[in-house]
């Protein structure tokens, strides 16, 4: 049967929340089946080309598992809150009926080294500064003062997640093979994006419908 998949127009990082409004029938069916499981989770991949509505999209082969934490019924739709866990690679896409599935290969988590603490602190300082600048020109996905995890590896992923970058830059960060590489790329891409931030970016959390709070990760 494979792993249930949710292609999105956004990147999900490990240790980072995801908020979704789900109303499309195939994903309502998916959620109904997942909620019968003891530890419900689904894979999230970025759509490379096309749209998730109705299928027919092209998808990146790297993604992140999303662990379900809350499902809130609303009129004709479901409000879903999940959290990114491990990264994976797509081995093979399976049938999209009744909803997308794929065989996936889990990727090992990155390994933290305390020698990276100064680099983490620098990356966080730069990201928060650039986020604050971006907010001057309009809405940002994250509050510059958003609280992050005290756990170092989770914090490194979260710093990458809140950086005000486009989806392709975020995919580059998600591909990181080491924490040091993740932090250095976060710094470089954020500094490169800083001169371009005069245009506002949509308010909201990570993906869809502006529905996630900014009060902490």
Coordinates of C-alpha atoms in Angstrom, one line a residue:
X1 CA 0.0 0.0 0.0
X2 CA 2.9 2.4 0.7
X3 CA 3.0 5.6 2.7
X4 CA 0.1 8.1 2.4
X5 CA 1.4 11.3 0.7
X6 CA 0.3 14.9 0.7
X7 CA 2.0 16.9 -2.1
X8 CA 2.0 20.6 -1.2
X9 CA 3.1 23.9 -2.5
X10 CA 5.5 24.3 0.5
X11 CA 8.4 22.6 2.2
X12 CA 8.0 20.9 5.6
X13 CA 11.1 20.7 7.8
X14 CA 11.8 18.3 10.6
X15 CA 10.8 19.6 14.1
X16 CA 8.5 22.2 12.5
X17 CA 4.6 22.5 12.7
X18 CA 2.3 22.2 9.8
X19 CA -1.2 23.5 9.6
X20 CA -3.7 22.5 6.9
X21 CA -7.3 23.0 5.9
X22 CA -8.4 19.9 4.1
X23 CA -11.5 19.8 2.1
X24 CA -10.6 17.8 -1.0
X25 CA -12.4 14.4 -0.9
X26 CA -9.3 12.2 -1.5
X27 CA -7.5 13.8 1.5
X28 CA -10.5 13.6 3.7
X29 CA -10.5 9.8 2.9
X30 CA -6.8 9.7 3.6
X31 CA -7.3 11.3 7.0
X32 CA -10.1 9.0 7.9
X33 CA -7.9 6.0 7.3
X34 CA -4.9 7.5 9.1
X35 CA -7.0 8.2 12.2
X36 CA -7.6 4.5 12.5
X37 CA -3.9 3.9 13.0
X38 CA -2.1 4.0 16.4
X39 CA 0.6 6.5 15.2
X40 CA -0.9 8.4 12.2
X41 CA 1.5 10.1 9.9
X42 CA 1.8 11.0 6.2
X43 CA 4.5 12.2 3.9
X44 CA 4.8 15.8 2.6
X45 CA 6.6 16.6 -0.6
X46 CA 6.9 19.8 -2.5
X47 CA 5.1 20.1 -5.8
X48 CA 7.7 20.8 -8.5
X49 CA 5.1 21.7 -11.2
X50 CA 1.3 21.8 -11.4
X51 CA -1.2 21.9 -8.5
X52 CA -2.2 19.5 -5.8
X53 CA -5.9 20.1 -6.4
X54 CA -7.1 17.1 -8.4
X55 CA -3.7 15.6 -9.0
X56 CA -1.7 15.8 -12.2
X57 CA 1.3 17.5 -10.5
X58 CA 5.0 16.7 -10.6
X59 CA 6.7 16.3 -7.2
X60 CA 10.1 16.4 -5.7
X61 CA 11.6 13.1 -4.6
X62 CA 12.6 14.3 -1.1
X63 CA 10.2 15.1 1.7
X64 CA 9.4 15.0 5.4
X65 CA 7.0 12.8 7.4
X66 CA 4.3 14.7 9.2
X67 CA 3.0 13.3 12.5
X68 CA -0.6 14.1 13.2
X69 CA -1.3 15.8 16.5
X70 CA -4.8 17.5 16.1
X71 CA -7.7 17.1 13.7
X72 CA -10.5 19.6 14.2
X73 CA -13.8 19.2 12.2
X74 CA -15.2 22.3 10.6
X75 CA -18.0 22.9 8.2
X76 CA -17.1 20.8 5.1
X77 CA -13.5 20.5 5.9
X78 CA -10.9 19.5 8.5
X79 CA -8.3 21.6 10.3
X80 CA -5.2 19.5 10.7
X81 CA -2.1 20.2 12.8
X82 CA 0.9 18.0 12.3
X83 CA 4.7 18.2 13.0
X84 CA 7.6 17.3 10.8
X85 CA 9.7 14.3 11.8
X86 CA 12.1 12.4 9.7
X87 CA 13.1 13.1 6.1
X88 CA 12.6 10.5 3.4
X89 CA 13.4 9.8 -0.3
X90 CA 10.7 8.6 -2.7
X91 CA 11.6 5.1 -4.0
X92 CA 8.5 4.8 -6.2
X93 CA 5.2 6.6 -6.6
X94 CA 2.2 4.2 -6.4
X95 CA -1.4 4.7 -7.5
X96 CA -2.9 8.1 -6.6
X97 CA -6.3 6.4 -6.0
X98 CA -8.0 7.0 -3.7
X99 CA -5.1 9.4 -2.6
X100 CA -1.4 9.6 -3.3
X101 CA 0.9 6.8 -2.0
X102 CA 4.6 6.1 -2.4
X103 CA 7.2 3.7 -1.3
X104 CA 9.7 5.7 0.7
X105 CA 13.2 5.3 2.1
X106 CA 13.8 7.0 5.5
X107 CA 16.9 9.2 5.6
X108 CA 19.1 9.2 8.8
X109 CA 18.7 12.3 10.9
X110 CA 21.6 14.7 11.1
X111 CA 24.0 14.5 14.0
X112 CA 24.6 17.4 16.3
X113 CA 28.0 18.4 17.5
X114 CA 28.4 21.0 20.3
X115 CA 31.3 22.6 18.3
X116 CA 28.5 23.9 16.0
X117 CA 26.9 26.0 18.7
X118 CA 28.5 29.3 17.6
X119 CA 27.4 28.6 14.0
X120 CA 23.9 27.9 15.1
X121 CA 23.8 31.1 17.1
X122 CA 25.1 33.1 14.1
X123 CA 22.5 31.5 11.8
X124 CA 19.7 32.3 14.2
X125 CA 20.9 35.9 14.7
X126 CA 21.0 36.5 10.9
X127 CA 17.6 34.8 10.2
X128 CA 15.9 36.7 12.9
X129 CA 17.4 40.0 11.7
X130 CA 16.4 39.4 8.1
X131 CA 12.9 38.3 9.3
X132 CA 12.5 41.6 11.2
X133 CA 13.5 43.5 8.1
X134 CA 11.1 41.5 5.9
X135 CA 8.3 42.3 8.3
X136 CA 8.9 46.0 7.7
X137 CA 7.8 45.5 4.1
X138 CA 4.7 43.4 4.8
X139 CA 3.7 40.1 6.4
X140 CA 6.1 37.3 7.0
X141 CA 5.4 33.6 7.6
X142 CA 7.1 33.7 11.0
X143 CA 7.4 36.3 13.7
X144 CA 11.0 37.4 14.2
X145 CA 10.6 36.6 17.9
X146 CA 9.2 33.1 17.5
X147 CA 10.3 30.7 20.2
X148 CA 12.4 27.8 19.1
X149 CA 13.3 24.5 20.7
X150 CA 16.0 24.3 23.4
X151 CA 17.2 21.0 21.8
X152 CA 20.1 22.0 19.5
X153 CA 19.4 19.8 16.5
X154 CA 15.7 20.7 16.5
X155 CA 16.6 24.3 16.8
X156 CA 19.0 24.1 13.8
X157 CA 16.1 22.7 11.6
X158 CA 13.7 25.3 12.9
X159 CA 16.1 28.2 12.1
X160 CA 16.2 26.9 8.6
X161 CA 12.5 26.6 8.5
X162 CA 11.8 30.2 9.6
X163 CA 14.3 31.7 7.2
X164 CA 12.4 33.9 4.7
X165 CA 13.3 31.9 1.6
X166 CA 11.6 30.5 -1.5
X167 CA 10.7 26.9 -1.9
X168 CA 13.7 26.0 -4.0
X169 CA 16.1 27.4 -1.5
X170 CA 14.2 25.5 1.2
X171 CA 14.6 22.3 -0.7
X172 CA 18.3 22.9 -0.9
X173 CA 18.3 23.2 2.9
X174 CA 16.2 20.1 3.3
X175 CA 18.8 18.1 1.3
X176 CA 21.6 19.0 3.8
X177 CA 23.9 16.1 4.7
X178 CA 25.3 17.6 7.9
X179 CA 24.2 20.2 10.5
X180 CA 27.2 22.3 9.6
X181 CA 26.2 22.3 6.0
X182 CA 22.6 23.1 6.9
X183 CA 23.6 26.1 9.0
X184 CA 26.1 27.5 6.5
X185 CA 23.6 27.2 3.7
X186 CA 20.9 28.9 5.9
X187 CA 23.3 31.8 6.5
X188 CA 24.3 32.1 2.8
X189 CA 20.8 31.8 1.4
X190 CA 19.3 34.2 3.9
X191 CA 22.0 36.9 3.3
X192 CA 21.5 36.5 -0.5
X193 CA 17.7 36.9 -0.1
X194 CA 17.9 39.9 2.2
X195 CA 18.2 42.6 -0.6
X196 CA 15.1 41.0 -2.3
X197 CA 12.8 41.3 0.7
X198 CA 11.2 44.7 -0.1
X199 CA 8.2 42.7 -1.5
X200 CA 5.8 41.3 1.0
X201 CA 5.4 37.6 1.5
X202 CA 2.1 35.9 2.6
X203 CA 1.3 35.8 6.2
X204 CA 0.8 32.4 7.8
X205 CA 2.9 29.5 9.0
X206 CA 4.5 27.1 6.6
X207 CA 1.9 26.3 4.1
X208 CA -1.7 26.8 3.5
X209 CA -4.4 29.2 4.5
X210 CA -2.5 31.4 7.0
X211 CA -3.6 29.1 9.8
X212 CA -0.6 28.6 12.1
X213 CA 0.3 30.6 15.2
X214 CA 3.6 32.3 15.6
X215 CA 4.0 31.7 19.3
X216 CA 6.5 29.0 19.2
X217 CA 7.8 25.8 17.5

